[in-house]
Structures are given as C-alpha cells and as structure tokens.
Amino acid sequence: MQINMLFSEFIVTLIAVRLKLLLQILQTPGLDVPKESKTYAQKRTKKFVLLLIIMYNDTDINFMKESSMNKNNQKKNAGALIGAAFLMATSAIGPGFLTQTGKFTDSLHGSFGFVILISIVLAAIVQLNVWRVLCVSGMRGQDVANKVLPGLGYLVAFLVVAGGLVFNIGNVGGGALGFNALLGIPTTVGYFLAGAIAVVVFLSKNALKAMDTLTKVLGGLMIAVIFVVILIVRPPVGYALKETVAPSAPMSDIFPAILTLLGGTVGGYITFAGAHRLIDAGITKKENLGEIKKSSVMGLGIATIVRVLLFLAILGVVVATATSGAHTLDPSNPAADAFKIGAGQIGYRFFGLVLLCAAITSIVGCAYTSVSFLKTFSKFIEKNEKWFIVGFIILSTIVMALIGQPATLLVLAGALNGLILPITLGVCLIASKKKTIMGEDYHHPTWLLILGIVVVVISAYLGITSLGNLATLFA
C-alpha cells in the first residue's frame, strides 16, 4: 500500500514538472527547451527504476504466495473430497453388510444381483438429496432439522447417536472376528485391538487427515482382496448379469431383501458421514456444488464396486456347491464360509482381512459422524470433539466386551435404523424447497425431489415393519 502511494506521488510530481516546462515554452517564444540537470535526471531515473523493481518484486512475491496458497487449498480440498467419498462408502460396507450379502446370496443366488441394483439406485437417490441439501446450506443434519421444525433436530440427533452407538458395538465385534479369522487372535482380545486402532486415529495430530487416509487405504485394500478371491472362484458372470436384469426368485423374497439392504447401507449415521466431512472441510455453498456432486458420486461408485465384487465372490461359491445339493453356507457366518470354501484357508484369511478393514473403517466413520450430531448443540463438545469421539469408541468397546453376543442390541439397531431414514430424508426434501435454508438462488432438481419422496415412502414402510422388532425385543 505504501509503495503504491509513493509511486503515485512520484508520477504526479513528474507530470507537474513536465507541465511546468511546457508552460515555459509556450509563454516564452524563441527560448530553448529548459533542460534538467544531469545529476537530477540520474537521481530521478534511479528512483523510478528502484520503484519499479520494488513494485515488481512485491507483486511477484504476492503472486507466488497466492499461487502457493491456492495449490495447497486445492490439494487439501481434493484430499477432503476423496476422503469424504471413502468415508461414506466404507461406512456403508460394514460387518453387517458382509453378513447380509452372504445370507441373501446363499438364499437368492443370482437374483441377489437385482436386489443390489435396486438398493444402489435407492441409495443414490438418498445420498444425492442429502449431500446437496447439507453441503449447499452448510448445515449439518440436526441443524437443518431444527430449521425445518424447531426441536426436531434434537430428536434426529438422539436417534442417530443411539443407533450409532449400537451399530458401533456390532462394528467392534466385527473387528474382533476379523482378527480371529486373519491371525487367530481370541475375540476377547480382538475387541480391544479393534477399538484401540480406531482410538489411535483420533489421537493423532491431524485426526481428520488420518481418518481420510485410513478409509482410503483400507477401502482400496478391501477391493483388491475381494478381486483376488473372484479370480480364484471364477463366478458365473453371465448368469449373474441375466439374473440382475430378470430375477428368477419370487418378489416376495426379493422385496424384504431390498428393504434390509437399503436400511443397512443408507440408514442412521451412514447417510450423513460424507456430507458432514465436507462441511468440516469447509466445502459448502452453491459455488462448490460441482465438487460436492463429484464426491458423492465417487462414494457411491466405491460402495457399488465393493458390493458387486463381494456378491460375485460369494455367488461363485454358492453356484459351485449348489450342484452337489449337499452344502449351504454356514448361517452364523455365511460370507466367511463362502471365502473358505472358495479359496481354502487362504480364502478364510482373506475374509478376515476384509472383515477387519470393514469393521475398523465403520468404527471410525460411525464414531465421527455420531459425535458430529452433538457438537453444534454444545460449545464444550465442539471444543473437545476429539475426546468425545474417543470416549464413544471406548464405550462401544467395553459394552461389546461385557455382552459378548449383542444379538438384542442388533435387533434394536435395525429398528432404529428403519425409523431414522424416512425422517432424515423427509427433512432434507422439505429443506430443499426453503430459501431461508438453501439460499435465494438455489433450485433443487424436481426429478431428484420426486424420487426422494418415493424413497421416503419405501423407507417409511421399512420403519413400520421394524416396529415389530421393537415389540419382539421388549416382549
């Protein structure tokens, strides 16, 4: 600023001198043009050159600083966008999903491909609606709910956190089973190992970056390991494609499977995991909508790849054993049994690795997202977010270690899951039409709104059926 003022004063002075000389010429005919002294001219030239050098250097330094900052911000944003995608994808592919895939592939065979296809389409509708509303508004799920109806955000937060705690207890159990299958470690020890790994992530100096890195590495590892198993079992891809388009199983069996898979992949905290990560990274508002959509589509793509690969790996085993008519998968752990039959002991170890990766990433995603529903209600929680996440993981681990077999809690988790989705998606759809939340210049796509309403109706049906689980639980 001072340099620019000095330069301006110099130019003004130079113009004044030239005007004075010109007036002298005009007023005194016949006179020679007055000449500046050589010393003065040299001083003025040096001063002018010095100012130009200073100004050039100052501009160049500022330009380089701005360029470096922009590159760092772009790199940081890219890391957060990919991290959010993997966080959403790996949260949707937890231990429960592995079991569900094994169970339904065993019972529906190739027709489960149709179930996966429909559940992917429905999940995409949910995620695209939720990500757009939350990220464009810059508000988390509970805050949007409170804007739609004061007090509703507290109910949503309670449902998500309560359901998340129960799910996380199951995730810790999945991690223990993964350690047991992979290394033969007793499950009692495995509970604490799984919990400890997740805690270490949030105790690191840059917890969010560590979380992004962990989900990316373990997510990629899951894909690689399942692909290796596919190469070993050689599933009937043509048969799978045919059944995916035209399933032979009765719809009375297919429809409950779709509802179960939908609740397990976009219910509860899973719906908000990626969007809340982007909000924490500051990637919000309409101007970043393009990046937000890319991240959500990427997350859906990663989750889809894992679902399809896992289905094919298990289908290869189911079809091979079905010809003998003498074997069905172990109902207590169908996915592990499929890997073991298809690839022997090494396949069983591979499953342990996949289950461990799925459990750890789900523990991390569940704890982070659940606490994110509380921090806007309390400055104390927001300030000590890391410690609340750590406490959430420790509590989940201790409860899992004490209960051992959390069958009752898993029933409750499924019921809560079915209740949360229609409420949270419905809130986001209402918010999408409110300019006080989304801004004056935002327009939510009509087709996405209509499809969202369809999913609300379907998920509400899931919620009603889950009430039966609650009745059974309390009976």
Tab-separated table of C-alpha atoms in Angstrom:
chain	number	residue	atom	x	y	z
A	1	MET	CA	0.000	0.000	0.000
A	2	GLN	CA	2.808	2.426	0.944
A	3	ILE	CA	4.763	1.541	-2.197
A	4	ASN	CA	1.735	2.204	-4.406
A	5	MET	CA	1.165	5.609	-2.712
A	6	LEU	CA	4.840	6.512	-3.172
A	7	PHE	CA	4.733	5.554	-6.826
A	8	SER	CA	1.565	7.614	-7.361
A	9	GLU	CA	3.175	10.677	-5.761
A	10	PHE	CA	6.241	10.217	-7.964
A	11	ILE	CA	4.135	10.105	-11.161
A	12	VAL	CA	2.145	13.177	-10.115
A	13	THR	CA	5.400	15.116	-9.429
A	14	LEU	CA	6.883	14.037	-12.774
A	15	ILE	CA	3.760	15.208	-14.656
A	16	ALA	CA	3.814	18.545	-12.800
A	17	VAL	CA	7.453	19.147	-13.770
A	18	ARG	CA	6.738	18.380	-17.410
A	19	LEU	CA	3.694	20.696	-17.433
A	20	LYS	CA	5.802	23.499	-15.905
A	21	LEU	CA	8.411	23.096	-18.630
A	22	LEU	CA	5.716	23.067	-21.305
A	23	LEU	CA	4.176	26.294	-19.957
A	24	GLN	CA	7.583	27.971	-20.039
A	25	ILE	CA	7.960	27.011	-23.671
A	26	LEU	CA	4.518	28.324	-24.594
A	27	GLN	CA	4.939	31.592	-22.669
A	28	THR	CA	8.477	32.382	-23.912
A	29	PRO	CA	8.750	32.077	-27.724
A	30	GLY	CA	12.218	31.512	-29.131
A	31	LEU	CA	13.635	30.043	-25.965
A	32	ASP	CA	15.269	26.682	-25.951
A	33	VAL	CA	13.576	23.912	-24.051
A	34	PRO	CA	14.820	24.044	-20.459
A	35	LYS	CA	16.923	21.065	-19.613
A	36	GLU	CA	17.091	19.223	-16.316
A	37	SER	CA	20.474	18.942	-14.692
A	38	LYS	CA	22.259	15.670	-15.412
A	39	THR	CA	22.501	14.874	-11.677
A	40	TYR	CA	18.783	15.421	-11.126
A	41	ALA	CA	17.874	13.318	-14.152
A	42	GLN	CA	20.097	10.470	-12.965
A	43	LYS	CA	18.620	10.583	-9.465
A	44	ARG	CA	15.083	10.642	-10.814
A	45	THR	CA	15.800	7.723	-13.179
A	46	LYS	CA	17.376	5.647	-10.385
A	47	LYS	CA	14.428	6.373	-8.132
A	48	PHE	CA	11.996	5.367	-10.880
A	49	VAL	CA	13.891	2.114	-11.629
A	50	LEU	CA	14.108	1.305	-7.899
A	51	LEU	CA	10.357	1.794	-7.513
A	52	LEU	CA	9.680	-0.458	-10.495
A	53	ILE	CA	11.954	-3.178	-9.059
A	54	ILE	CA	10.317	-2.955	-5.630
A	55	MET	CA	6.846	-2.991	-7.134
A	56	TYR	CA	7.688	-5.941	-9.415
A	57	ASN	CA	9.212	-7.929	-6.565
A	58	ASP	CA	6.315	-7.119	-4.235
A	59	THR	CA	3.770	-8.163	-6.886
A	60	ASP	CA	5.779	-11.269	-7.789
A	61	ILE	CA	6.100	-12.335	-4.155
A	62	ASN	CA	2.396	-11.784	-3.544
A	63	PHE	CA	1.561	-13.689	-6.727
A	64	MET	CA	3.782	-16.588	-5.700
A	65	LYS	CA	2.256	-16.595	-2.223
A	66	GLU	CA	-1.279	-16.575	-3.621
A	67	SER	CA	-0.376	-19.287	-6.149
A	68	SER	CA	1.145	-21.472	-3.424
A	69	MET	CA	-1.877	-20.957	-1.159
A	70	ASN	CA	-4.252	-21.840	-3.998
A	71	LYS	CA	-2.302	-25.028	-4.748
A	72	ASN	CA	-2.307	-26.013	-1.072
A	73	ASN	CA	-6.053	-25.333	-0.798
A	74	GLN	CA	-6.743	-27.343	-3.961
A	75	LYS	CA	-4.660	-30.245	-2.632
A	76	LYS	CA	-6.382	-30.040	0.758
A	77	ASN	CA	-9.828	-29.898	-0.846
A	78	ALA	CA	-9.033	-32.834	-3.127
A	79	GLY	CA	-7.958	-34.882	-0.107
A	80	ALA	CA	-11.152	-33.990	1.757
A	81	LEU	CA	-13.358	-34.769	-1.266
A	82	ILE	CA	-11.808	-38.207	-1.754
A	83	GLY	CA	-11.772	-38.811	1.997
A	84	ALA	CA	-15.482	-37.962	2.268
A	85	ALA	CA	-16.255	-40.342	-0.598
A	86	PHE	CA	-14.362	-43.216	1.034
A	87	LEU	CA	-15.823	-42.408	4.460
A	88	MET	CA	-19.354	-42.693	3.089
A	89	ALA	CA	-18.547	-45.830	1.082
A	90	THR	CA	-16.759	-47.702	3.864
A	91	SER	CA	-19.413	-46.703	6.405
A	92	ALA	CA	-21.986	-48.367	4.146
A	93	ILE	CA	-19.894	-51.549	3.906
A	94	GLY	CA	-19.543	-52.695	7.498
A	95	PRO	CA	-19.564	-56.173	9.056
A	96	GLY	CA	-23.358	-56.277	8.869
A	97	PHE	CA	-23.287	-55.734	5.104
A	98	LEU	CA	-20.842	-58.624	4.634
A	99	THR	CA	-23.153	-60.948	6.558
A	100	GLN	CA	-26.246	-59.736	4.689
A	101	THR	CA	-24.537	-60.292	1.323
A	102	GLY	CA	-23.547	-63.838	2.289
A	103	LYS	CA	-27.015	-64.664	3.623
A	104	PHE	CA	-29.015	-63.314	0.680
A	105	THR	CA	-26.648	-64.650	-1.993
A	106	ASP	CA	-26.999	-68.086	-0.420
A	107	SER	CA	-30.813	-67.890	-0.472
A	108	LEU	CA	-31.474	-65.883	-3.657
A	109	HIS	CA	-28.423	-66.926	-5.710
A	110	GLY	CA	-28.063	-64.750	-8.840
A	111	SER	CA	-31.283	-62.857	-8.121
A	112	PHE	CA	-29.461	-61.028	-5.357
A	113	GLY	CA	-27.838	-59.043	-8.167
A	114	PHE	CA	-31.251	-57.469	-8.794
A	115	VAL	CA	-31.520	-56.643	-5.088
A	116	ILE	CA	-28.112	-54.941	-5.211
A	117	LEU	CA	-29.070	-52.993	-8.343
A	118	ILE	CA	-32.311	-51.631	-6.855
A	119	SER	CA	-30.696	-50.848	-3.486
A	120	ILE	CA	-27.878	-48.968	-5.258
A	121	VAL	CA	-30.411	-46.820	-7.172
A	122	LEU	CA	-32.387	-46.063	-3.995
A	123	ALA	CA	-29.199	-45.338	-2.021
A	124	ALA	CA	-28.015	-42.969	-4.757
A	125	ILE	CA	-31.297	-41.019	-4.549
A	126	VAL	CA	-30.905	-40.707	-0.774
A	127	GLN	CA	-27.258	-39.642	-0.871
A	128	LEU	CA	-27.610	-37.151	-3.721
A	129	ASN	CA	-30.516	-35.430	-1.959
A	130	VAL	CA	-28.860	-35.350	1.469
A	131	TRP	CA	-25.411	-34.244	0.254
A	132	ARG	CA	-26.842	-31.398	-1.831
A	133	VAL	CA	-29.050	-30.037	0.950
A	134	LEU	CA	-26.485	-30.295	3.759
A	135	CYS	CA	-23.438	-29.094	1.833
A	136	VAL	CA	-25.129	-26.242	-0.055
A	137	SER	CA	-26.783	-24.975	3.138
A	138	GLY	CA	-23.547	-25.537	5.089
A	139	MET	CA	-25.558	-27.025	7.960
A	140	ARG	CA	-25.359	-30.499	9.482
A	141	GLY	CA	-28.352	-32.823	9.603
A	142	GLN	CA	-29.528	-31.826	13.079
A	143	ASP	CA	-29.294	-28.103	12.300
A	144	VAL	CA	-31.289	-28.479	9.074
A	145	ALA	CA	-33.939	-30.423	11.033
A	146	ASN	CA	-34.171	-27.628	13.629
A	147	LYS	CA	-34.593	-25.072	10.829
A	148	VAL	CA	-37.431	-27.094	9.317
A	149	LEU	CA	-39.143	-27.644	12.670
A	150	PRO	CA	-37.683	-26.261	15.924
A	151	GLY	CA	-36.796	-29.141	18.237
A	152	LEU	CA	-36.814	-31.800	15.515
A	153	GLY	CA	-33.020	-31.666	15.306
A	154	TYR	CA	-32.717	-32.937	18.876
A	155	LEU	CA	-34.876	-35.961	18.033
A	156	VAL	CA	-32.832	-36.693	14.903
A	157	ALA	CA	-29.585	-36.358	16.857
A	158	PHE	CA	-30.862	-38.722	19.554
A	159	LEU	CA	-31.916	-41.363	17.012
A	160	VAL	CA	-28.640	-41.145	15.068
A	161	VAL	CA	-26.384	-41.211	18.151
A	162	ALA	CA	-28.347	-44.009	19.867
A	163	GLY	CA	-28.430	-46.079	16.690
A	164	GLY	CA	-24.782	-45.257	16.014
A	165	LEU	CA	-23.715	-46.481	19.455
A	166	VAL	CA	-25.480	-49.801	18.953
A	167	PHE	CA	-24.057	-50.172	15.456
A	168	ASN	CA	-20.583	-49.380	16.719
A	169	ILE	CA	-20.835	-52.136	19.315
A	170	GLY	CA	-21.501	-54.523	16.418
A	171	ASN	CA	-18.627	-52.999	14.428
A	172	VAL	CA	-16.220	-53.665	17.303
A	173	GLY	CA	-17.447	-57.263	17.375
A	174	GLY	CA	-16.834	-57.497	13.629
A	175	GLY	CA	-13.283	-56.250	14.116
A	176	ALA	CA	-12.670	-58.972	16.711
A	177	LEU	CA	-13.988	-61.639	14.330
A	178	GLY	CA	-11.715	-60.233	11.635
A	179	PHE	CA	-8.654	-60.523	13.874
A	180	ASN	CA	-9.691	-64.059	14.778
A	181	ALA	CA	-10.082	-65.175	11.152
A	182	LEU	CA	-6.931	-63.411	9.993
A	183	LEU	CA	-4.494	-64.133	12.833
A	184	GLY	CA	-6.310	-66.497	15.181
A	185	ILE	CA	-6.455	-63.869	17.948
A	186	PRO	CA	-9.156	-64.597	20.594
A	187	THR	CA	-12.222	-62.408	20.143
A	188	THR	CA	-11.968	-61.017	23.691
A	189	VAL	CA	-8.557	-59.586	22.825
A	190	GLY	CA	-9.760	-58.599	19.357
A	191	TYR	CA	-12.428	-56.295	20.796
A	192	PHE	CA	-9.805	-54.119	22.453
A	193	LEU	CA	-7.410	-54.251	19.488
A	194	ALA	CA	-10.130	-53.049	17.088
A	195	GLY	CA	-11.151	-50.271	19.467
A	196	ALA	CA	-7.512	-49.259	20.082
A	197	ILE	CA	-6.759	-48.868	16.368
A	198	ALA	CA	-9.745	-46.549	15.946
A	199	VAL	CA	-8.771	-44.537	19.033
A	200	VAL	CA	-5.208	-44.035	17.745
A	201	VAL	CA	-6.618	-42.452	14.563
A	202	PHE	CA	-8.346	-39.697	16.552
A	203	LEU	CA	-5.438	-39.163	18.933
A	204	SER	CA	-3.149	-38.236	16.031
A	205	LYS	CA	-2.206	-34.594	15.487
A	206	ASN	CA	-4.367	-34.213	12.373
A	207	ALA	CA	-7.227	-36.608	13.111
A	208	LEU	CA	-9.355	-35.768	10.058
A	209	LYS	CA	-6.446	-36.302	7.667
A	210	ALA	CA	-5.591	-39.576	9.433
A	211	MET	CA	-9.224	-40.663	9.110
A	212	ASP	CA	-9.246	-39.833	5.391
A	213	THR	CA	-6.016	-41.776	4.837
A	214	LEU	CA	-7.214	-44.796	6.825
A	215	THR	CA	-10.517	-45.098	4.948
A	216	LYS	CA	-8.785	-44.708	1.568
A	217	VAL	CA	-6.092	-47.325	2.302
A	218	LEU	CA	-8.394	-49.902	3.911
A	219	GLY	CA	-11.133	-49.308	1.322
A	220	GLY	CA	-8.666	-49.911	-1.501
A	221	LEU	CA	-7.329	-52.997	0.281
A	222	MET	CA	-10.854	-54.461	0.570
A	223	ILE	CA	-11.422	-54.055	-3.166
A	224	ALA	CA	-8.058	-55.665	-4.020
A	225	VAL	CA	-8.539	-58.678	-1.726
A	226	ILE	CA	-12.106	-59.408	-2.882
A	227	PHE	CA	-10.954	-59.158	-6.508
A	228	VAL	CA	-8.248	-61.762	-5.848
A	229	VAL	CA	-10.879	-64.131	-4.412
A	230	ILE	CA	-13.010	-63.592	-7.536
A	231	LEU	CA	-10.074	-64.675	-9.694
A	232	ILE	CA	-9.840	-67.862	-7.609
A	233	VAL	CA	-13.554	-68.830	-7.514
A	234	ARG	CA	-14.367	-67.700	-11.084
A	235	PRO	CA	-18.038	-66.760	-10.635
A	236	PRO	CA	-20.577	-67.175	-13.476
A	237	VAL	CA	-20.698	-63.535	-14.589
A	238	GLY	CA	-23.145	-64.182	-17.453
A	239	TYR	CA	-25.605	-65.883	-15.115
A	240	ALA	CA	-25.238	-63.021	-12.616
A	241	LEU	CA	-25.979	-60.400	-15.310
A	242	LYS	CA	-29.051	-62.299	-16.527
A	243	GLU	CA	-30.459	-62.650	-13.005
A	244	THR	CA	-29.705	-58.999	-12.236
A	245	VAL	CA	-31.909	-57.873	-15.131
A	246	ALA	CA	-34.549	-60.636	-14.920
A	247	PRO	CA	-34.515	-62.276	-11.473
A	248	SER	CA	-35.963	-65.773	-11.174
A	249	ALA	CA	-36.554	-65.605	-7.410
A	250	PRO	CA	-40.083	-64.625	-6.275
A	251	MET	CA	-40.683	-60.960	-5.479
A	252	SER	CA	-41.986	-61.972	-2.052
A	253	ASP	CA	-38.383	-62.940	-1.224
A	254	ILE	CA	-36.692	-60.114	-3.128
A	255	PHE	CA	-38.595	-57.155	-1.643
A	256	PRO	CA	-37.648	-57.817	2.029
A	257	ALA	CA	-34.024	-58.207	0.931
A	258	ILE	CA	-34.140	-54.791	-0.781
A	259	LEU	CA	-35.557	-53.162	2.356
A	260	THR	CA	-32.940	-54.823	4.583
A	261	LEU	CA	-30.048	-53.836	2.327
A	262	LEU	CA	-31.325	-50.266	1.978
A	263	GLY	CA	-31.527	-49.821	5.742
A	264	GLY	CA	-28.037	-51.235	6.177
A	265	THR	CA	-26.417	-49.026	3.547
A	266	VAL	CA	-28.054	-45.577	3.945
A	267	GLY	CA	-29.762	-45.773	7.325
A	268	GLY	CA	-28.758	-43.968	10.500
A	269	TYR	CA	-25.417	-42.196	10.580
A	270	ILE	CA	-24.315	-43.611	7.182
A	271	THR	CA	-26.461	-41.104	5.276
A	272	PHE	CA	-24.579	-38.154	6.790
A	273	ALA	CA	-20.993	-39.412	7.107
A	274	GLY	CA	-19.599	-37.965	3.854
A	275	ALA	CA	-21.632	-34.744	3.889
A	276	HIS	CA	-20.585	-33.893	7.458
A	277	ARG	CA	-16.942	-34.488	6.480
A	278	LEU	CA	-17.225	-31.957	3.635
A	279	ILE	CA	-18.872	-29.422	5.963
A	280	ASP	CA	-15.962	-29.803	8.404
A	281	ALA	CA	-13.574	-29.226	5.484
A	282	GLY	CA	-15.430	-26.023	4.528
A	283	ILE	CA	-16.507	-27.339	1.115
A	284	THR	CA	-20.000	-25.873	1.144
A	285	LYS	CA	-22.355	-23.430	-0.641
A	286	LYS	CA	-23.657	-23.423	-4.195
A	287	GLU	CA	-20.339	-22.444	-5.780
A	288	ASN	CA	-18.873	-25.793	-4.673
A	289	LEU	CA	-21.865	-27.858	-5.827
A	290	GLY	CA	-19.873	-29.389	-8.688
A	291	GLU	CA	-17.214	-30.724	-6.303
A	292	ILE	CA	-19.875	-31.891	-3.848
A	293	LYS	CA	-21.627	-33.915	-6.571
A	294	LYS	CA	-18.328	-35.443	-7.710
A	295	SER	CA	-17.510	-36.566	-4.168
A	296	SER	CA	-20.969	-38.089	-3.606
A	297	VAL	CA	-20.893	-39.941	-6.944
A	298	MET	CA	-17.382	-41.177	-6.185
A	299	GLY	CA	-18.533	-42.530	-2.825
A	300	LEU	CA	-21.488	-44.280	-4.455
A	301	GLY	CA	-19.153	-45.739	-7.084
A	302	ILE	CA	-16.733	-47.134	-4.488
A	303	ALA	CA	-19.546	-48.691	-2.459
A	304	THR	CA	-21.054	-50.182	-5.630
A	305	ILE	CA	-17.744	-51.754	-6.672
A	306	VAL	CA	-17.324	-53.456	-3.288
A	307	ARG	CA	-20.937	-54.679	-3.246
A	308	VAL	CA	-20.749	-56.144	-6.753
A	309	LEU	CA	-17.336	-57.774	-6.220
A	310	LEU	CA	-18.394	-59.298	-2.889
A	311	PHE	CA	-21.617	-60.615	-4.470
A	312	LEU	CA	-19.695	-62.236	-7.337
A	313	ALA	CA	-17.121	-63.784	-4.996
A	314	ILE	CA	-19.815	-65.416	-2.842
A	315	LEU	CA	-22.002	-66.321	-5.842
A	316	GLY	CA	-19.152	-68.294	-7.388
A	317	VAL	CA	-19.016	-70.495	-4.289
A	318	VAL	CA	-22.810	-70.803	-3.926
A	319	VAL	CA	-23.277	-71.903	-7.553
A	320	ALA	CA	-20.373	-74.373	-7.370
A	321	THR	CA	-21.691	-76.031	-4.196
A	322	ALA	CA	-25.339	-75.903	-5.252
A	323	THR	CA	-24.742	-78.515	-7.959
A	324	SER	CA	-23.984	-81.131	-5.320
A	325	GLY	CA	-27.051	-80.228	-3.269
A	326	ALA	CA	-25.151	-81.197	-0.164
A	327	HIS	CA	-23.974	-77.878	1.132
A	328	THR	CA	-25.312	-74.493	2.160
A	329	LEU	CA	-23.314	-71.685	3.724
A	330	ASP	CA	-22.921	-71.558	7.495
A	331	PRO	CA	-25.814	-69.292	8.605
A	332	SER	CA	-23.807	-67.928	11.541
A	333	ASN	CA	-21.125	-66.515	9.210
A	334	PRO	CA	-22.086	-67.134	5.552
A	335	ALA	CA	-19.558	-64.765	3.979
A	336	ALA	CA	-16.607	-66.307	5.869
A	337	ASP	CA	-17.797	-69.778	4.938
A	338	ALA	CA	-18.026	-68.795	1.255
A	339	PHE	CA	-14.463	-67.460	1.212
A	340	LYS	CA	-13.206	-70.604	2.957
A	341	ILE	CA	-14.958	-72.984	0.569
A	342	GLY	CA	-13.906	-70.996	-2.484
A	343	ALA	CA	-10.244	-70.427	-1.666
A	344	GLY	CA	-9.417	-72.697	1.273
A	345	GLN	CA	-7.592	-71.441	4.324
A	346	ILE	CA	-6.051	-68.540	2.409
A	347	GLY	CA	-9.578	-67.509	1.403
A	348	TYR	CA	-10.627	-67.617	5.044
A	349	ARG	CA	-7.658	-65.399	5.948
A	350	PHE	CA	-8.615	-63.045	3.130
A	351	PHE	CA	-12.107	-62.801	4.553
A	352	GLY	CA	-10.629	-61.975	7.953
A	353	LEU	CA	-8.694	-59.119	6.353
A	354	VAL	CA	-11.787	-57.820	4.514
A	355	LEU	CA	-13.899	-58.049	7.677
A	356	LEU	CA	-11.211	-56.277	9.717
A	357	CYS	CA	-10.946	-53.439	7.178
A	358	ALA	CA	-14.735	-53.104	7.034
A	359	ALA	CA	-15.022	-53.059	10.835
A	360	ILE	CA	-12.239	-50.534	11.500
A	361	THR	CA	-13.459	-48.058	8.876
A	362	SER	CA	-17.030	-48.435	10.160
A	363	ILE	CA	-15.954	-47.849	13.782
A	364	VAL	CA	-14.143	-44.676	12.732
A	365	GLY	CA	-16.954	-43.408	10.482
A	366	CYS	CA	-19.688	-44.200	12.991
A	367	ALA	CA	-17.935	-42.520	15.945
A	368	TYR	CA	-17.011	-39.402	13.943
A	369	THR	CA	-20.475	-38.929	12.436
A	370	SER	CA	-22.385	-39.680	15.650
A	371	VAL	CA	-20.447	-37.075	17.639
A	372	SER	CA	-20.847	-34.556	14.790
A	373	PHE	CA	-24.576	-34.643	15.588
A	374	LEU	CA	-23.892	-33.366	19.090
A	375	LYS	CA	-21.218	-30.727	18.689
A	376	THR	CA	-23.472	-27.960	17.355
A	377	PHE	CA	-25.623	-28.231	20.496
A	378	SER	CA	-22.729	-27.633	22.883
A	379	LYS	CA	-19.604	-25.483	22.633
A	380	PHE	CA	-17.948	-27.804	25.144
A	381	ILE	CA	-18.499	-30.837	22.902
A	382	GLU	CA	-17.348	-28.893	19.842
A	383	LYS	CA	-14.171	-27.782	21.613
A	384	ASN	CA	-13.432	-31.311	22.861
A	385	GLU	CA	-14.789	-33.205	19.851
A	386	LYS	CA	-11.772	-35.495	19.608
A	387	TRP	CA	-12.161	-36.710	23.186
A	388	PHE	CA	-15.874	-37.326	22.798
A	389	ILE	CA	-15.155	-39.462	19.716
A	390	VAL	CA	-12.518	-41.406	21.660
A	391	GLY	CA	-14.981	-41.861	24.539
A	392	PHE	CA	-17.647	-43.063	22.108
A	393	ILE	CA	-15.278	-45.746	20.767
A	394	ILE	CA	-14.144	-46.818	24.238
A	395	LEU	CA	-17.755	-47.141	25.427
A	396	SER	CA	-18.631	-49.262	22.379
A	397	THR	CA	-15.622	-51.498	23.031
A	398	ILE	CA	-16.375	-52.004	26.736
A	399	VAL	CA	-20.052	-52.822	26.097
A	400	MET	CA	-19.057	-55.319	23.380
A	401	ALA	CA	-16.541	-56.963	25.709
A	402	LEU	CA	-19.139	-57.240	28.507
A	403	ILE	CA	-22.027	-58.516	26.388
A	404	GLY	CA	-20.072	-60.761	24.029
A	405	GLN	CA	-23.033	-61.563	21.763
A	406	PRO	CA	-25.050	-58.351	21.244
A	407	ALA	CA	-27.966	-60.023	19.451
A	408	THR	CA	-30.606	-57.998	21.328
A	409	LEU	CA	-28.793	-54.735	20.653
A	410	LEU	CA	-28.532	-55.555	16.950
A	411	VAL	CA	-32.314	-56.037	16.800
A	412	LEU	CA	-32.731	-52.618	18.407
A	413	ALA	CA	-30.206	-51.139	15.966
A	414	GLY	CA	-32.152	-52.453	12.997
A	415	ALA	CA	-35.360	-50.980	14.371
A	416	LEU	CA	-33.768	-47.566	14.965
A	417	ASN	CA	-32.223	-47.692	11.512
A	418	GLY	CA	-35.599	-48.173	9.888
A	419	LEU	CA	-37.064	-45.278	11.856
A	420	ILE	CA	-34.306	-42.762	11.107
A	421	LEU	CA	-34.134	-42.820	7.282
A	422	PRO	CA	-37.658	-41.596	6.384
A	423	ILE	CA	-37.395	-38.815	8.978
A	424	THR	CA	-33.963	-37.540	7.933
A	425	LEU	CA	-34.578	-37.829	4.182
A	426	GLY	CA	-38.017	-36.231	4.549
A	427	VAL	CA	-36.467	-33.315	6.463
A	428	CYS	CA	-33.873	-32.787	3.726
A	429	LEU	CA	-36.535	-32.816	0.997
A	430	ILE	CA	-38.589	-30.176	2.844
A	431	ALA	CA	-35.449	-28.102	3.440
A	432	SER	CA	-34.549	-28.270	-0.268
A	433	LYS	CA	-37.549	-26.029	-1.058
A	434	LYS	CA	-36.922	-23.473	1.711
A	435	LYS	CA	-34.954	-20.442	0.534
A	436	THR	CA	-34.233	-19.471	4.153
A	437	ILE	CA	-32.147	-22.653	4.398
A	438	MET	CA	-30.803	-23.139	0.864
A	439	GLY	CA	-30.444	-19.536	-0.288
A	440	GLU	CA	-32.370	-17.408	-2.767
A	441	ASP	CA	-30.621	-18.658	-5.923
A	442	TYR	CA	-30.666	-22.424	-5.239
A	443	HIS	CA	-33.086	-24.671	-7.143
A	444	HIS	CA	-33.341	-28.343	-6.179
A	445	PRO	CA	-33.836	-30.660	-9.196
A	446	THR	CA	-37.513	-31.667	-9.461
A	447	TRP	CA	-36.693	-35.216	-10.565
A	448	LEU	CA	-34.464	-35.697	-7.532
A	449	LEU	CA	-37.192	-34.376	-5.227
A	450	ILE	CA	-39.819	-36.739	-6.673
A	451	LEU	CA	-37.536	-39.772	-6.467
A	452	GLY	CA	-36.669	-38.751	-2.914
A	453	ILE	CA	-40.354	-38.787	-1.961
A	454	VAL	CA	-40.643	-42.322	-3.384
A	455	VAL	CA	-37.731	-43.471	-1.218
A	456	VAL	CA	-39.293	-41.818	1.857
A	457	VAL	CA	-42.446	-43.883	1.302
A	458	ILE	CA	-40.426	-47.100	0.875
A	459	SER	CA	-38.219	-46.422	3.885
A	460	ALA	CA	-41.287	-45.478	5.973
A	461	TYR	CA	-42.638	-48.935	5.227
A	462	LEU	CA	-39.312	-50.329	6.432
A	463	GLY	CA	-39.684	-48.275	9.608
A	464	ILE	CA	-43.179	-49.616	10.264
A	465	THR	CA	-42.006	-53.212	9.851
A	466	SER	CA	-39.054	-52.518	12.169
A	467	LEU	CA	-41.510	-51.587	14.925
A	468	GLY	CA	-42.332	-55.287	15.055
A	469	ASN	CA	-38.710	-55.902	16.000
A	470	LEU	CA	-39.068	-53.451	18.872
A	471	ALA	CA	-42.215	-55.227	20.073
A	472	THR	CA	-40.375	-58.552	19.974
A	473	LEU	CA	-37.439	-57.032	21.848
A	474	PHE	CA	-39.482	-55.645	24.718
A	475	ALA	CA	-41.747	-58.703	24.855
